[in-house]
Coordinates of C-alpha atoms in Angstrom, one line a residue:
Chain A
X757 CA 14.0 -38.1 -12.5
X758 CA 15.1 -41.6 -13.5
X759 CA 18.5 -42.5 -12.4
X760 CA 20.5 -39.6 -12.6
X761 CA 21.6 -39.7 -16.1
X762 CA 23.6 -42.4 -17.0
X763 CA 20.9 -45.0 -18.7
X764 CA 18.5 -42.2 -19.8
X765 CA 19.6 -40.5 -23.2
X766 CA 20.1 -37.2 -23.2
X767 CA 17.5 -35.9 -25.2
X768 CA 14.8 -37.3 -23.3
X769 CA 16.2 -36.0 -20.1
X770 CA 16.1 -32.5 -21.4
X771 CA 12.7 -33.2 -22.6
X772 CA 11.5 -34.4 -19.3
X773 CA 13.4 -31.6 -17.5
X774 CA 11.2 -29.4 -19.8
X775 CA 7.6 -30.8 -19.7
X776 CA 8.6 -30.7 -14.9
X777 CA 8.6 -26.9 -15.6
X778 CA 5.5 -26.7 -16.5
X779 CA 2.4 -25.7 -13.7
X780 CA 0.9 -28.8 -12.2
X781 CA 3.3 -31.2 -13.4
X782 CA 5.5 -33.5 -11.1
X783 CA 8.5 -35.6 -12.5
X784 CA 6.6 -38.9 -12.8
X785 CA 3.6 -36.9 -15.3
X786 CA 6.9 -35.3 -17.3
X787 CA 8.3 -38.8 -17.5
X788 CA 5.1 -40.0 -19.1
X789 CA 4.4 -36.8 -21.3
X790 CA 8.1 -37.1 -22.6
X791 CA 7.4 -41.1 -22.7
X792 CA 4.0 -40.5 -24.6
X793 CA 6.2 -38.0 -27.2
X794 CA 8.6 -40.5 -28.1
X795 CA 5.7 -43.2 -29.0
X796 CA 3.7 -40.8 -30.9
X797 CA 4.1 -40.0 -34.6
X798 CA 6.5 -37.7 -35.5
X799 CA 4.3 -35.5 -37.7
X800 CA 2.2 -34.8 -33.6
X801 CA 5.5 -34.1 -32.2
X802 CA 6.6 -31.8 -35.2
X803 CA 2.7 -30.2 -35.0
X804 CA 3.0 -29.6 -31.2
X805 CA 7.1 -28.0 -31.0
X806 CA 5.8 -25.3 -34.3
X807 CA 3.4 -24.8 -31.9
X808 CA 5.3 -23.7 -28.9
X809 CA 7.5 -21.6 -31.5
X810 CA 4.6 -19.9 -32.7
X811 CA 2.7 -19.1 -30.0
X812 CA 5.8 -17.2 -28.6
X813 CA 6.8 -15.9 -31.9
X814 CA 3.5 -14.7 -33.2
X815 CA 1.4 -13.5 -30.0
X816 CA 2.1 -10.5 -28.9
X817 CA -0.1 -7.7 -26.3
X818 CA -2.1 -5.3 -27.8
X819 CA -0.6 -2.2 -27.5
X820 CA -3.9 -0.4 -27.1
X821 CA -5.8 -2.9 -24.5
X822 CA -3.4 -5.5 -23.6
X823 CA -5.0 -8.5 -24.6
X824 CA -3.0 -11.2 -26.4
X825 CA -3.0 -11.2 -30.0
X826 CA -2.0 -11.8 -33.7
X827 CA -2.3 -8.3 -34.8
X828 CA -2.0 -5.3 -33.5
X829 CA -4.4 -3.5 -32.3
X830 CA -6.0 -7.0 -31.9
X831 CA -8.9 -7.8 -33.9
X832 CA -11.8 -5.9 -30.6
X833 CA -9.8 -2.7 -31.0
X834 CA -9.9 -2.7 -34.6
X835 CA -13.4 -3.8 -35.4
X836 CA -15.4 -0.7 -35.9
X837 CA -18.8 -1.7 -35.4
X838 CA -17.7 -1.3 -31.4
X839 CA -18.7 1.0 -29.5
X840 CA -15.9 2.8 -28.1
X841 CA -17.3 5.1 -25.5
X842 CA -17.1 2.0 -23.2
X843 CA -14.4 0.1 -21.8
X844 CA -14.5 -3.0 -19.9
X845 CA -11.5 -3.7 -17.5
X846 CA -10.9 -7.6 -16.6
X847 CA -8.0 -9.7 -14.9
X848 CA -7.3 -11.8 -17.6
X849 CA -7.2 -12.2 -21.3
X850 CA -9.1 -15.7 -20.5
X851 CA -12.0 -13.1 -19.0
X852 CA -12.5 -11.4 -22.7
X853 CA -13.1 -15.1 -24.1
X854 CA -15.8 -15.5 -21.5
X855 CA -17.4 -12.0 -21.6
X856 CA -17.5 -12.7 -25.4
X857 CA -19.1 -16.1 -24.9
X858 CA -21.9 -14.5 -22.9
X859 CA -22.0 -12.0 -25.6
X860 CA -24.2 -8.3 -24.9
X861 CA -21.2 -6.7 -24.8
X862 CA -19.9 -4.4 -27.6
X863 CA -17.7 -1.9 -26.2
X864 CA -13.4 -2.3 -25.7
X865 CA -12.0 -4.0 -23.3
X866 CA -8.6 -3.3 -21.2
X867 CA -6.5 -6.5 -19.4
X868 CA -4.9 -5.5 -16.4
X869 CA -2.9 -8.8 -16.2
X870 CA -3.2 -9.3 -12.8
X871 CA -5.0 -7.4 -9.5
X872 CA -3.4 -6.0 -6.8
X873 CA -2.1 -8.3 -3.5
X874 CA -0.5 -5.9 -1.2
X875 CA 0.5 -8.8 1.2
X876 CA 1.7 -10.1 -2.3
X877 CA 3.7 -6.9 -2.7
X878 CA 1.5 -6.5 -5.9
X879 CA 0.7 -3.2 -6.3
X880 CA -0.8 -0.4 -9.0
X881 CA 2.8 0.1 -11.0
X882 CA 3.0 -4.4 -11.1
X883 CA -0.8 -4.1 -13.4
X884 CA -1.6 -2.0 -16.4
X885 CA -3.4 0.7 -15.1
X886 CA -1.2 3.3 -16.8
X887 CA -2.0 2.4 -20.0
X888 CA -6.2 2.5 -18.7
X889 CA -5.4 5.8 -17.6
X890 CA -3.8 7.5 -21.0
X891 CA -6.9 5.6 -23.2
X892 CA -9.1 8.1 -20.7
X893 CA -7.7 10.8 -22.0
X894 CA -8.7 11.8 -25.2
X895 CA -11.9 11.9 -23.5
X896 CA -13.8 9.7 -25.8
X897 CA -14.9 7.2 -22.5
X898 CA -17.7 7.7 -21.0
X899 CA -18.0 4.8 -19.5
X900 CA -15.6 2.4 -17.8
X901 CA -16.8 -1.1 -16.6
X902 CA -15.1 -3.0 -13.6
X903 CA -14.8 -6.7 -14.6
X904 CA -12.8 -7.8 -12.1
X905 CA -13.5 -11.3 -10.0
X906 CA -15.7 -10.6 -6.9
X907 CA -13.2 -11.8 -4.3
X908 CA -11.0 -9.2 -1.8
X909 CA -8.2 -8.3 -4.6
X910 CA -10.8 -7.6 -7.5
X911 CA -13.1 -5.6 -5.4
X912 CA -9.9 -3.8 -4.0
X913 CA -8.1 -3.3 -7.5
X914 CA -11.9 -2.0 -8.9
X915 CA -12.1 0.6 -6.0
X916 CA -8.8 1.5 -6.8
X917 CA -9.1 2.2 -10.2
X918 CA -12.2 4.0 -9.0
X919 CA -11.0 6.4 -6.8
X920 CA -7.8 7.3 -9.3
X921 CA -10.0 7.8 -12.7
X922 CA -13.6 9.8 -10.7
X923 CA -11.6 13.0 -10.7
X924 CA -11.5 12.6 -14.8
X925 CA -15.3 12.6 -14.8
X926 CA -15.8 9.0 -15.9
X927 CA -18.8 7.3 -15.2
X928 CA -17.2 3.9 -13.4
X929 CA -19.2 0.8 -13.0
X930 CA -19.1 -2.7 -11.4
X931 CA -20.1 -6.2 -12.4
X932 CA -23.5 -6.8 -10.8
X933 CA -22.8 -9.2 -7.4
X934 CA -24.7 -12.0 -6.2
X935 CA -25.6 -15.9 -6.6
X936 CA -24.0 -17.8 -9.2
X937 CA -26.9 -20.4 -11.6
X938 CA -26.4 -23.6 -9.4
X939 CA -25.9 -22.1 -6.4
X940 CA -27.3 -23.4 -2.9
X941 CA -28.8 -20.2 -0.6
X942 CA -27.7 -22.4 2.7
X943 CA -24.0 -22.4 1.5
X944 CA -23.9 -18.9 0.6
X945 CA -22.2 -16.3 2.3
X946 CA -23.7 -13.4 4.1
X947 CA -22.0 -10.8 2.4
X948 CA -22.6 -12.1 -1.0
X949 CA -26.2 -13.0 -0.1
X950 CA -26.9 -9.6 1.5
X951 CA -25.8 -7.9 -2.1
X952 CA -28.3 -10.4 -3.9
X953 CA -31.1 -9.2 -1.9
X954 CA -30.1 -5.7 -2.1
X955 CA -29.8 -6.1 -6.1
X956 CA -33.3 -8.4 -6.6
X957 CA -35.3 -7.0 -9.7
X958 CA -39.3 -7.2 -9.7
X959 CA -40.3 -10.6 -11.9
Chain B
X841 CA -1.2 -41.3 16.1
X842 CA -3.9 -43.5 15.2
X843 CA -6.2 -42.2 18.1
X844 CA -6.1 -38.9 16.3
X845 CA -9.9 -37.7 15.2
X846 CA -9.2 -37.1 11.8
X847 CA -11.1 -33.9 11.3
X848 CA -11.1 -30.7 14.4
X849 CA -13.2 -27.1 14.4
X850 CA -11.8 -23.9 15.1
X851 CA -12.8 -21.0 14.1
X852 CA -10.0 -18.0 12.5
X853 CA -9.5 -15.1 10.1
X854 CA -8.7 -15.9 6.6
X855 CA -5.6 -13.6 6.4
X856 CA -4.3 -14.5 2.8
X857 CA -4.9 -17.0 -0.1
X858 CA -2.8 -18.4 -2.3
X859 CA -4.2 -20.2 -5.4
X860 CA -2.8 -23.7 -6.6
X861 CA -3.9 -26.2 -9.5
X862 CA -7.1 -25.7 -11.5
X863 CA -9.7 -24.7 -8.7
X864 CA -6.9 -25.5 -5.3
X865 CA -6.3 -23.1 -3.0
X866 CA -4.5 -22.5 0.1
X867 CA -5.5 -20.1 2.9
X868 CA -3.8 -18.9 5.8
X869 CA -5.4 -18.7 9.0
X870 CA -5.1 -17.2 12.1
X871 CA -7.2 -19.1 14.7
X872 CA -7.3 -18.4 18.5
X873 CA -7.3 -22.3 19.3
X874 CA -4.7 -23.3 16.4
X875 CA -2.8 -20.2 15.9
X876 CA -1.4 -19.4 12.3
X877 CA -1.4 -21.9 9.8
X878 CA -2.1 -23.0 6.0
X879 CA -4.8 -25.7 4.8
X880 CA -5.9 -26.5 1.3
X881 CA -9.4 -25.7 0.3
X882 CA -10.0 -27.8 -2.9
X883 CA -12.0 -27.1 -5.8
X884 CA -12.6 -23.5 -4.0
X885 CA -12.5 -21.7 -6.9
X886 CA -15.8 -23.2 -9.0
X887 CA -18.6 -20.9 -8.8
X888 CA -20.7 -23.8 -7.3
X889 CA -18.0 -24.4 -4.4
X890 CA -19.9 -24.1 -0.9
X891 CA -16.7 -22.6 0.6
X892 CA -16.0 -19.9 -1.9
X893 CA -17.3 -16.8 -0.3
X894 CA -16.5 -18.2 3.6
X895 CA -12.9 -18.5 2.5
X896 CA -12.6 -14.8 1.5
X897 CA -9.2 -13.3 2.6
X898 CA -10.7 -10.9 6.0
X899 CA -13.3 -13.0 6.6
X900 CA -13.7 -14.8 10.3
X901 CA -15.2 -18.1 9.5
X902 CA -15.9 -21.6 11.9
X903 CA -14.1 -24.1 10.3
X904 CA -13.9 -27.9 9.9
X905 CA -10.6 -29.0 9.1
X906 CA -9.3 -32.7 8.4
X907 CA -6.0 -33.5 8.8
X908 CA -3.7 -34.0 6.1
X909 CA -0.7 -35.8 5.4
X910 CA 1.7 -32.7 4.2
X911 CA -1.2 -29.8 4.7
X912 CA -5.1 -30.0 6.5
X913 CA -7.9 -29.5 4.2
X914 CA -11.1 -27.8 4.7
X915 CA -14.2 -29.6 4.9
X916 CA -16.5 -27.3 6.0
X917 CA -16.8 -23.4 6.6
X918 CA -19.4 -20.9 7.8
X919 CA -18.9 -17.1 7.8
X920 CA -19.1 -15.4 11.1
X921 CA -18.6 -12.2 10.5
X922 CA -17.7 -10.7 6.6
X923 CA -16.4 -7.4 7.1
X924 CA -18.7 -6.4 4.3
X925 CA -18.2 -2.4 5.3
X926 CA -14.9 -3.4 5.5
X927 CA -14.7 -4.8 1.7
X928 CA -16.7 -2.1 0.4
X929 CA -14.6 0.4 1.1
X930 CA -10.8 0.9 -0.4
X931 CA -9.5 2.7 3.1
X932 CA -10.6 0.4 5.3
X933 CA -9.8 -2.5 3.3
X934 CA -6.0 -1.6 3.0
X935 CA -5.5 -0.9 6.6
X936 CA -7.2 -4.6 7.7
X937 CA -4.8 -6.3 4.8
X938 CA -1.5 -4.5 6.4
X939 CA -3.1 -5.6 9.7
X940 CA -3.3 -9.2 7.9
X941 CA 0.1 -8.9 6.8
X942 CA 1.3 -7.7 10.3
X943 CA -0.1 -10.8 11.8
X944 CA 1.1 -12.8 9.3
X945 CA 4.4 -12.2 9.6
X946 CA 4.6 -11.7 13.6
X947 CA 3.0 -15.0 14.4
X948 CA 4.8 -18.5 13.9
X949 CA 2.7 -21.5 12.8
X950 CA 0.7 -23.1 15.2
X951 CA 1.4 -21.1 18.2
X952 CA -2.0 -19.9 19.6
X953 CA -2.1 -16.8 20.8
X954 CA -5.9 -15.2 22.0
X955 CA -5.3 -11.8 23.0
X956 CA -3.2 -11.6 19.5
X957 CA -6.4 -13.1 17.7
X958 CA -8.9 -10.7 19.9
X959 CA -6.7 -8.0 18.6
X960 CA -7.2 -8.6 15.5
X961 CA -11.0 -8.8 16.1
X962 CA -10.9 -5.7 17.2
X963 CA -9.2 -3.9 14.6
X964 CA -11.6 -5.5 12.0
X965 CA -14.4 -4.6 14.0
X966 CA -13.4 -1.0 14.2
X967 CA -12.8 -0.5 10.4
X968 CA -15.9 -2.5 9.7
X969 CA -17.4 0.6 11.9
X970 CA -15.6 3.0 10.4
X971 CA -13.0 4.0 12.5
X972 CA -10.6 6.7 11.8
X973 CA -7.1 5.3 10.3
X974 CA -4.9 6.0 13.6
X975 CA -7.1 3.0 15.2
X976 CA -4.6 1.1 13.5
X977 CA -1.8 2.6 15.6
X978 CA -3.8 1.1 18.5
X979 CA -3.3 -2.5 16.7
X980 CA 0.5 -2.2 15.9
X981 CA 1.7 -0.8 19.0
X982 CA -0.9 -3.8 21.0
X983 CA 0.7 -5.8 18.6
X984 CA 4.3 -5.2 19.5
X985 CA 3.7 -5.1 23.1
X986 CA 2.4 -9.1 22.9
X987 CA 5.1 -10.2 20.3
X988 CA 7.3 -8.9 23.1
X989 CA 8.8 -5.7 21.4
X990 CA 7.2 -3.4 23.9
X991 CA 8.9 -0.2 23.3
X992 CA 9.2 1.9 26.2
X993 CA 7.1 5.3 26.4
X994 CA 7.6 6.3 30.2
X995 CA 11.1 6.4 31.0
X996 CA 14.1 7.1 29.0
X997 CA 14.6 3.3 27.4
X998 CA 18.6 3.9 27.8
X999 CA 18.8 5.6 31.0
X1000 CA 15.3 5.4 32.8
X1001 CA 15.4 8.8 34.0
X1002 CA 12.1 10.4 34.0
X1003 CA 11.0 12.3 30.9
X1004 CA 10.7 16.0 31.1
X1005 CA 7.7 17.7 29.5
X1006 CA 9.9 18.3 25.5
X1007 CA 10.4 17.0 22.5
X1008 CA 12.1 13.5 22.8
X1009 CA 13.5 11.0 20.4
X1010 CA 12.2 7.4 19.5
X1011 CA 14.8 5.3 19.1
X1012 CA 13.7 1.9 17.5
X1013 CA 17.1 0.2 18.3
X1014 CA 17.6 1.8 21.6
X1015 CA 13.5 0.6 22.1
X1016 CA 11.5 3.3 22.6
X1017 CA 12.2 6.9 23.8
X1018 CA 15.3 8.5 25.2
X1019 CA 16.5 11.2 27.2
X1020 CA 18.1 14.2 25.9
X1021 CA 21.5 13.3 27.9
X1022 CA 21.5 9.8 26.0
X1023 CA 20.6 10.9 22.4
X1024 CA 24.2 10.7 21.3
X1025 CA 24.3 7.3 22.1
X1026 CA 21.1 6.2 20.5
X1027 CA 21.6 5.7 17.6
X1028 CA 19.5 6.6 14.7
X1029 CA 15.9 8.0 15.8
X1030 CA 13.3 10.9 15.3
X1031 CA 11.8 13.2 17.1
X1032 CA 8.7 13.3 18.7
X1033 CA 6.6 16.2 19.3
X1034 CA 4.7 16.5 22.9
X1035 CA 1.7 16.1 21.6
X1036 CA 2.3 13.0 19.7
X1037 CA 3.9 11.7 22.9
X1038 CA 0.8 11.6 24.5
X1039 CA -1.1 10.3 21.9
X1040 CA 1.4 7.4 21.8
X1041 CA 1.3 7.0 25.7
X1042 CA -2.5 7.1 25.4
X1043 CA -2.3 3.6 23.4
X1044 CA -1.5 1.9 26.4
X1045 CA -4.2 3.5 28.7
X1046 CA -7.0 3.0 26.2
X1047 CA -9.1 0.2 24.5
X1048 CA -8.4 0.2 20.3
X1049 CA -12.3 1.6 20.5
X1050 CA -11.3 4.7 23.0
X1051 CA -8.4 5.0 21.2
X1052 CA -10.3 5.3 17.4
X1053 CA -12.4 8.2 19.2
X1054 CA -9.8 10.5 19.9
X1055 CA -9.4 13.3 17.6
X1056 CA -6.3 13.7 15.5
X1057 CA -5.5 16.5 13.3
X1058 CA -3.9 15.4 10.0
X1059 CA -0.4 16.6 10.9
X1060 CA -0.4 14.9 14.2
X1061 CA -2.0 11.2 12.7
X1062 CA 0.8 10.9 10.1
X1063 CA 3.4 11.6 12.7
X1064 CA 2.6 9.3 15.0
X1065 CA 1.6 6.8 11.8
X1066 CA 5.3 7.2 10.8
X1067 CA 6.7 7.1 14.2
X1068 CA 4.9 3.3 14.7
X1069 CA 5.5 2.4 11.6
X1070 CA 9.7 2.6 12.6
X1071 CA 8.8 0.7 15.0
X1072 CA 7.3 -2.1 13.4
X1073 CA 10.0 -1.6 10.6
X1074 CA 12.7 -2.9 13.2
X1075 CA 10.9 -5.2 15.2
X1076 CA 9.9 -7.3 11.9
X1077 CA 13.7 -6.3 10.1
X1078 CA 11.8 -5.2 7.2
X1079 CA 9.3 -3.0 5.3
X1080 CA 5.7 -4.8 5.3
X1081 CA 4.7 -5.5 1.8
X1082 CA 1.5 -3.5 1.8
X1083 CA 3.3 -0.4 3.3
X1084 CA 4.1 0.7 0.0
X1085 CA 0.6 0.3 -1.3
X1086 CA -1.1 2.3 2.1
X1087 CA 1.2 5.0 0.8
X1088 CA -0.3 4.6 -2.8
X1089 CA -3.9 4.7 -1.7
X1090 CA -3.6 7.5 0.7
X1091 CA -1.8 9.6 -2.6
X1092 CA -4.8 8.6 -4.7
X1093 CA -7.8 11.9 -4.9
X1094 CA -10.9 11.9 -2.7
X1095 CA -13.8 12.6 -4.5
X1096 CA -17.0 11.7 -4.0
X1097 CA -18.0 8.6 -6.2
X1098 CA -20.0 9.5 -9.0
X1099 CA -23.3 8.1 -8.6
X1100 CA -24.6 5.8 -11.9
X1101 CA -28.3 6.4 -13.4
X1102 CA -29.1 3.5 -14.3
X1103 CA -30.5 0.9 -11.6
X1104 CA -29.4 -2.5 -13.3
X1105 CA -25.9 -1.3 -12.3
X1106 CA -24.2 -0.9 -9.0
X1107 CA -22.1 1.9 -8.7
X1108 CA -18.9 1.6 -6.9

C-alpha cells in the first residue's frame, strides 16, 4: 500500500484495497489496476462496475443441476432436444463449457462444486451430492457419467458417488483415462500409462 | 551459502496438494532424507506438464528439487511406486489419505525421520495389496510409539502392577491401560475387552504384514479401531480431518459395482 493513507485519496485506497482481494493479485498489481482505472475512460470504468453488479445480481445456480445461470432451470435443463436419461457429473461449471466445446454430448449435466479432500476436511455434505441423489429418483436416469478430473480427489469423489447411487440400479460410468494429445510416453506416469494400454482400441 | 548446490534429490510420498495461481501447485512431502516439507511444482496443472501424474497425492516419487528463495521448486520427478490398487479402490484410498493426514500432522518440517517414512511404506504397500482395514491400527499405534506417545499395554500405566487376565480400561490421559484399583483416578477412559487386549498387545510383537493377516471379526476391528483412534485423538489434541469422512465411507452400501456393456467405457 502506498504510504499509509495520508497522500493517497481515499477513493483510490478503497479501490486498491479492493482489486488486493482478488486471487493472484499482490498490492503493487492492485496499485496498477486501480492506477490503470483512474486513466481509462469513464464509459470502461462505468462498463466494468455494471458488470460486477450484474454478474452478482443476475447469476444465480440452477436449482435442478447447479450450474451457474441467467434463468432457471438454465438454458441445458430446459432445452428439450436433450436426452435426459443421462447425467454427467463434473467439478466445475468451467468443465460444462469445455465438455460442450468438445461437443458429443447431449445428455444433463450436474456440478458438484467442488470434490472431496478429507485432509481438507471436505467431505460429501461440503459438495452437491444431495441434490445428484433426489434427480435419481424419479427413476428417469439410466445412466450417470463421472466427469470428474483424473487426479486422487476426482477419482475418490467418483467412487464415492459410485458406491452411494449402485444400490439405486444406475448404470455409473467414468471418463475414459489415459494420455493427453501432446503428451511425451517417457514423462508419463506408470499408473496413467498402464490404464492407456489397458484401454488401447484396434486402429 | 553460496557453496550451496542449488538443486538436491530425494525421494518421498506426495501426502497432499494444494493448488495456487493458474497451473501452480504446492505439494507436501514426506521424504526419508528431508523429512516433511512443501515445494512448488509450477505449471503442474497443464495437461502437457511432465510432473503431473508423478506429483499425485499417495504417490512415492524421486525427486529433483531446487532451492528456493521462500519455497524449493520441483525440477524433476519420477514415479516409484503409484499405489494404483490403492487409487482404484475407495476403501483403501481413504485409509492411506488418514494415514497421509496422520503423518502430516505428527511430523514437523524438515525433521527426517526413516522408520516414520518406512512406516508409511508399509502401510501403502499393504492397502495397495489389499490388506484388511485394522492393518491400519498397526500404522497408528507404530506411529505413536515413534512420535514418542507410546501408550503402555503391559503394565498398569498408573500403577505398574501387572495386569490380570479382565476387562481393563484405556486411559488416553493416564497413557495407556490401568488397573482396576487405579480407575477412579484415571480419568476419562473405556473399556477394553480381553480379546481386544491382545489384539492391541499383538501390534507390538508383529510386523504391519503379520499384523494385516490376523483375523478380526467385525465387532472386535471397530473396537479396537475406536480404542486407537482415542489414542491418536489425544496425542494429536484433535479429531483428524479425514476421521469424519472414514466414518462416511464405511456408512456408504456395499454392493457389487455394476458392470457397464459397452467396452468404449470403463466401469468404475
Amino acid at each position: 500500500m502506498p504510504d499509509g493513507g495520508g497522500s493517497t485519496p481515499e477513493p483510490i485506497t478503497r479501490l486498491i484495497e479492493a482489486f488486493h482481494k482478488l486471487p493472484g493479485v499482490g498490492p503493487k498489481s492492485a496499485q496498477r489496476l486501480a492506477y490503470h482505472i483512474l486513466r481509462a475512460p469513464e464509459q470502461d470504468a462505468r462498463n466494468l462496475a455494471a458488470a460486477l453488479v450484474e454478474v452478482k445480481q443476475r447469476i444465480m445456480f440452477c436449482s435442478v443441476c447447479l450450474n451457474i445461470t441467467e434463468s432457471d432451470p438454465c438454458s441445458y435443463c430446459q432445452d428439450p432436444r436433450r436426452d435426459r436419461s443421462i447425467i454427467c457429473v463434473v467439478e466445475q461449471p468451467l468443465d460444462i463449457m469445455a465438455l460442450e466445446r468438445a461437443g458429443g454430448f447431449r445428455g444433463l449435466y450436474h456440478v458438484l462444486h467442488g470434490v472431496l479432500n478429507p485432509m481438507d476436511g471436505i467431505g460429501p455434505e461440503d459438495i452437491h451430492i444431495r441434490e445428484l441423489l433426489t434427480r435419481l429418483q424419479s427413476g428417469e436416469v439410466k445412466e450417470v457419467i463421472m466427469a470428474t478430473n483424473p487426479s486422487l480427489e476426482g477419482e475418490a469423489t467418483s467412487m464415492y458417488i459410485q458406491r452411494l447411487i449402485g444400490p439405486a440400479g444406475v448404470k455409473v460410468t467414468r471418463l475414459a483415462r489415459g494420455l493427453p494429445s501432446g503428451a511425451d510416453l517417457e514423462y508419463t506416469d506408470d499408473v496413467t500409462l498402464a490404464r492407456a494400454l489397458e484401454g488401447r482400441q484396434e486402429l | 551459502m553460496s557453496d550451496r548446490p542449488r538443486v538436491y534429490t530425494t525421494e518421498g510420498v506426495i501426502l497432499r496438494r494444494r493448488n495456487i495461481g493458474e497451473a501452480d501447485s504446492i505439494f507436501t512431502v514426506f521424504s526419508p532424507t528431508e523429512g516433511k516439507f512443501d515445494a512448488v511444482a509450477r505449471g503442474v496443472r497443464k495437461a502437457r506438464s511432465h510432473m503431473r501424474g508423478h506429483l499425485e497425492p499417495l504417490t512415492r516419487s524421486k525427486l529433483l528439487i531446487a532451492h528456493g528463495r521462500t519455497l524449493d521448486v520441483f525440477t524433476q520427478a519420477e514415479t516409484i511406486s503409484g499405489y494404483r490398487a490403492i487409487r482404484e479402490d475407495l476403501d483403501a484410498c481413504t485409509f492411506a489419505l488418514y494415514c497421509a493426514e496422520l503423518i502430516d500432522r505428527f511430523s514437523a518440517d524438515r525433521e527426517p525421520h526413516q522408520d516414520v517414512y518406512s512406516l508409511l511404506l508399509d502401510v501403502l504397500d499393504a492397502l495397495d495389496a489389499k490388506a484388511p482395514p485394522h492393518a491400519v491400527r498397526h500404522f497408528e499405534l507404530s506411529l505413536l510409539s515413534f512420535m514418542g506417545y507410546e501408550p503402555q499395554f503391559d503394565a498398569c500405566a498408573l500403577c505398574g502392577a501387572r495386569l490380570a487376565e479382565e476387562d481393563v480400561l484405556l486411559s488416553a490421559s493416564a497413557g495407556g491401560f490401568v488397573c482396576h484399583d487405579c480407575r477412579s483416578r484415571a480419568g476419562a477412559g473405556r473399556v477394553i475387552s480381553v480379546r481386544a487386549i491382545k489384539v492391541l498387545r499383538y501390534t507390538r510383537a508383529s510386523s504391519l504384514a503379520q499384523f494385516a493377516a490376523l483375523k478380526l471379526d467385525e465387532q472386535l476391528g471397530r473396537e479396537v479401531q475406536s480404542a486407537v483412534a482415542e489414542l491418536i485423538r489425544y496425542a494429536l489434541d484433535r479429531e483428524p480431518l479425514s476421521g469424519k469422512y472414514l466414518d462416511q465411507v464405511a456408512r456408504l452400501p456395499r454392493l457389487a459395482p455394476p458392470v457397464s456393456d459397452r467396452d468404449d467405457v470403463q466401469s468404475l
